[in-house]
C-alpha positions as MATLAB code, in Angstrom:
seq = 'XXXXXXXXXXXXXXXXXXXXXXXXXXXXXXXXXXXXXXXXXXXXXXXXXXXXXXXXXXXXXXXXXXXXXXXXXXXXXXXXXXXXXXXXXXXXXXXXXXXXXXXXXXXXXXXXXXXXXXXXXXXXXXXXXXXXXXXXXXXXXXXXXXXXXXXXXXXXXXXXXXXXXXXXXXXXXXXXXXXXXXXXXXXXXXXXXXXXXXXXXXXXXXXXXXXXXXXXXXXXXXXXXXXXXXXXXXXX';
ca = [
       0.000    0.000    0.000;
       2.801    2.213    0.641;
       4.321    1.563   -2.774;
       1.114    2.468   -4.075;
       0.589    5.587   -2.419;
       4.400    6.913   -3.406;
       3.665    5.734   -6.924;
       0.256    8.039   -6.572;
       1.830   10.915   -4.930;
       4.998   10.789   -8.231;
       2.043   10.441  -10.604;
       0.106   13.410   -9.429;
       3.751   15.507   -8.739;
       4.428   14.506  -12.867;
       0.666   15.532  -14.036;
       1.269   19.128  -12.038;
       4.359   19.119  -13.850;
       3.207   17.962  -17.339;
       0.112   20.507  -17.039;
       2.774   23.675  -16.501;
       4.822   22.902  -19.208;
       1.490   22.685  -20.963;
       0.345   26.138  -19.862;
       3.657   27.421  -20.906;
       3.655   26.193  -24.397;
       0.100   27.267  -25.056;
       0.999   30.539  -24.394;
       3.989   30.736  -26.300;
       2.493   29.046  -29.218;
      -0.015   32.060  -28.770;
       2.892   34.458  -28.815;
       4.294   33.097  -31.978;
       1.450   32.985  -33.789;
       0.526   36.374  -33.353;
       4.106   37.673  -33.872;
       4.720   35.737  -37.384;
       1.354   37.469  -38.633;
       4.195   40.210  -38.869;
       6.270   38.403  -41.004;
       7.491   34.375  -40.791;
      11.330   35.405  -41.112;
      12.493   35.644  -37.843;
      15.713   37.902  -38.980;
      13.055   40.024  -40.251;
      10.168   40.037  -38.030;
      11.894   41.153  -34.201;
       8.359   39.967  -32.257;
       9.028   36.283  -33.631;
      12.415   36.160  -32.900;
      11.992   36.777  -29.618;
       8.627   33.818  -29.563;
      10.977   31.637  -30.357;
      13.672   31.833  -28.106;
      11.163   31.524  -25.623;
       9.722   28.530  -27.176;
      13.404   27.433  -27.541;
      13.867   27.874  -23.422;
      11.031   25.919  -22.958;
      11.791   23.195  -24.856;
       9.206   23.279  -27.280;
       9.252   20.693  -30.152;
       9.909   21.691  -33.345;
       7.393   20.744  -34.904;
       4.671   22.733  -32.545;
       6.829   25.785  -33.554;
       6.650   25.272  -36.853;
       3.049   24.377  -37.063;
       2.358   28.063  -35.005;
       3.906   29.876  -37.825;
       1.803   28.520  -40.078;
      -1.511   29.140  -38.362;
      -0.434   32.720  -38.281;
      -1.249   32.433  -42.222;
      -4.483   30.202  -41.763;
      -7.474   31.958  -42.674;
      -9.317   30.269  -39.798;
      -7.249   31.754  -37.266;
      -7.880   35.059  -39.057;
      -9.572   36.498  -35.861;
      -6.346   35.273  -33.969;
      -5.193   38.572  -32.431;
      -3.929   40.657  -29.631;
      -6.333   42.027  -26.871;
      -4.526   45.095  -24.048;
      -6.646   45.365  -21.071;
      -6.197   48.014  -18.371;
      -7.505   48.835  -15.030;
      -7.170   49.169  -11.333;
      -6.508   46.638   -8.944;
      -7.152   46.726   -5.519;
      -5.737   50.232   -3.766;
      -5.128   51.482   -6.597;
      -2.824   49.738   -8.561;
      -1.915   50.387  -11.965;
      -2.587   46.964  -14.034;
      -2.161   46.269  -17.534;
      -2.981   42.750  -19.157;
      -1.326   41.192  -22.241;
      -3.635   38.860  -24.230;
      -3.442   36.834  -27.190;
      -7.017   35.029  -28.100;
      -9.136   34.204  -30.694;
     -12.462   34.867  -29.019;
     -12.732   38.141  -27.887;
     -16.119   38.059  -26.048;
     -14.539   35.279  -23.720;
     -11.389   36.914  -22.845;
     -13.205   40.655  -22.100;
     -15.856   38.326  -20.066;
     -12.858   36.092  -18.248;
     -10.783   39.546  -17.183;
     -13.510   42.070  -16.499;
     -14.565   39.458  -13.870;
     -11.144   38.596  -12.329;
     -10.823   42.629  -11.702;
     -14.796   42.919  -10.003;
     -14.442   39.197   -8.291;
     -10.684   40.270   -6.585;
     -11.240   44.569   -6.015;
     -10.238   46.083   -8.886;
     -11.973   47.927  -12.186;
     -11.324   46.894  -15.547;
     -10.267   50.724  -17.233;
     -11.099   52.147  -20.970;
      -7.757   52.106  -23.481;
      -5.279   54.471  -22.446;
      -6.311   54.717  -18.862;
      -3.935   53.300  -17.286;
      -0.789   52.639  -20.633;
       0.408   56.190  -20.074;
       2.300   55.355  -16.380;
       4.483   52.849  -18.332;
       7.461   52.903  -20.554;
       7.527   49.987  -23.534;
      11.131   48.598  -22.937;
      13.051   45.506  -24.513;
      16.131   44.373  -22.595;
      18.851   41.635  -22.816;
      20.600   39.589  -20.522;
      23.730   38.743  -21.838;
      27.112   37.130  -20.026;
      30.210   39.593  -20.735;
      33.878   40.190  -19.570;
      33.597   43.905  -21.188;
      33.200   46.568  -19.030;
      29.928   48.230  -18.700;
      31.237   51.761  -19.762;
      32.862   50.811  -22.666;
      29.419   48.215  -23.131;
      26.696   51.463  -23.050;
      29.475   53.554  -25.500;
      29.473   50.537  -27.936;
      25.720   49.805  -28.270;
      23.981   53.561  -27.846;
      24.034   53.977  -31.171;
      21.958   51.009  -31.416;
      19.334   52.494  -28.826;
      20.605   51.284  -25.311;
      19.312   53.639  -22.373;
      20.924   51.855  -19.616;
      23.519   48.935  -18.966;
      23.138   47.483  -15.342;
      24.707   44.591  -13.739;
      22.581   41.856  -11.356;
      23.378   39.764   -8.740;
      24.402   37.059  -10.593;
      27.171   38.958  -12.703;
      25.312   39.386  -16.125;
      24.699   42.308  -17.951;
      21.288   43.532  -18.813;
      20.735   45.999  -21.920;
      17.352   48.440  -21.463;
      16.081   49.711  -24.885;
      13.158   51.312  -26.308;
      10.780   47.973  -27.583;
      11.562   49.033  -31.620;
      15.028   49.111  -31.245;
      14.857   45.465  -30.129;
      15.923   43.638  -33.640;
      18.622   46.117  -34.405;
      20.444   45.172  -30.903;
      19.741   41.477  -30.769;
      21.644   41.405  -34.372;
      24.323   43.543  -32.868;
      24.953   41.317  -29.833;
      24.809   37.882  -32.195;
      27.778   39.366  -34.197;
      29.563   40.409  -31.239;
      29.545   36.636  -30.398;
      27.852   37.458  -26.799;
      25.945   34.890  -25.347;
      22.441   36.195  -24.898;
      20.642   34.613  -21.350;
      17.411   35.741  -22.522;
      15.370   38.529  -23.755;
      12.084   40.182  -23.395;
       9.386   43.128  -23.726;
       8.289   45.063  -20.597;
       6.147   47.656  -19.493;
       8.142   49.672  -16.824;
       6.234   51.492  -14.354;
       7.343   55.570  -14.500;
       6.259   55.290  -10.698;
       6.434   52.555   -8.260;
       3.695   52.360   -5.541;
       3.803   51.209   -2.206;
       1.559   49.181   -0.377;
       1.815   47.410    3.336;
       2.244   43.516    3.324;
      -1.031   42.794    4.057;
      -2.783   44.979    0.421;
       0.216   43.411   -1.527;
      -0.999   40.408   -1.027;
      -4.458   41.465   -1.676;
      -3.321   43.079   -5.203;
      -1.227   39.247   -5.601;
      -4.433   37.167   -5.595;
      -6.041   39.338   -8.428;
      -2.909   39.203  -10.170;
      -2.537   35.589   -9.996;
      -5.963   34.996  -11.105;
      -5.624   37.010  -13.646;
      -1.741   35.007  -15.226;
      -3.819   31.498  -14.511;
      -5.906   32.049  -17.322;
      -5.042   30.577  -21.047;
      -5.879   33.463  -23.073;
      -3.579   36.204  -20.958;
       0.254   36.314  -22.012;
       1.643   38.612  -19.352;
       0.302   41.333  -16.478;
       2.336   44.061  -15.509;
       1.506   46.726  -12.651;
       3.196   48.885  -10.738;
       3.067   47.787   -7.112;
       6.574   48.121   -5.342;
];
């Protein structure tokens, strides 16, 4: 019986597992289907490139990579397309949601009622965009010094050059400039850790441990649901 129940507990620990990963790729296959309507060449189309490192990361098959670019071109996935939502979250907070869907009514119905189920408002376009900057940045592992990195790549559109904890370098750039620098890094030979779009709060708010956690649950909600690609806010 006890063999039994440790089989039980590794099969339920794998189907957690399994179902993440499965999350994961459905959202990335989302994200590259909607960034190769802008093009299917990667070296030509930014938005893809970066889908598929991030289907590369998660060790996506081939073959469902390849079948996501080509549903960008199906006419049945015509109505395949990007949704922004905005709003308040509880106290205040400054929320914008990221989705990628192909039924519209669902995903407005889904989100309006995470924000009036967990304290917040869902907001009209523009309401709440404005209080964030549209950033790309890179995390790349270099021996060059970070002076001599931010005089080498501004002409390329690099704001800032900051180092983490962990001794890499990341590169903050306006969101267009984002093909032009990946390109530039590639033929520097610079190994790239990853890559991404953000939307960077202009101001941070504060909030005591007991609202953060208030503002988490609608925010978690909010990522647990198939259609939504990222959330972004700008709780401290």
């Amino acid at each position: 019986m006890a063999g039994h129940s440790k089989w039980a507990n590794i099969k339920h620990r794998k189907a957690r597992q399994d179902a993440s990963r499965g999350k994961v790729w459905t959202k990335v296959i989302r994200e590259i289907t909607v960034a190769a309507k802008g093009g299917p060449d990667p070296d030509d189309n930014p938005r893809l490139r970066l889908a598929l490192d991030k289907a590369n990361a998660a060790n996506m098959p081939k073959d469902n990579i390849e079948r996501a670019i080509k549903r960008a071109s199906d006419k049945s996935t015509g109505n395949f397309k990007e949704i922004l939502f905005e709003g308040y979250g509880p106290y205040g907070i400054a929320v914008i949601v990221e989705t990628a869907s192909d039924n519209n009514n669902r995903t407005v119905a889904n989100v309006r009622s995470y924000f009036n189920k967990y304290g917040g408002n869902l907001g009209t376009a523009g309401s709440v965009e404005f209080m964030f900057d549209r950033v790309c940045n890179f995390k790349i592992k270099t021996e060059i010094n970070l002076e001599e990195l931010e005089l080498d790549f501004i002409d390329f559109g690099v704001d800032e050059v900051i180092q983490d904890d962990d001794g890499d370098v990341i590169l903050y750039s306006s969101f267009e400039n984002y093909g032009s620098i990946q390109k530039e890094i590639e033929s520097r030979s610079i190994e790239i850790v990853s890559s991404e779009f953000e939307r960077i709060p202009k101001q941070m708010k504060e909030l005591s441990e007991e609202k953060k956690e208030e503002v988490n649950i609608l925010i978690e909600k909010i990522e647990e649901d198939d259609d939504v690609q990222t959330v972004f806010h700008n709780m401290n």
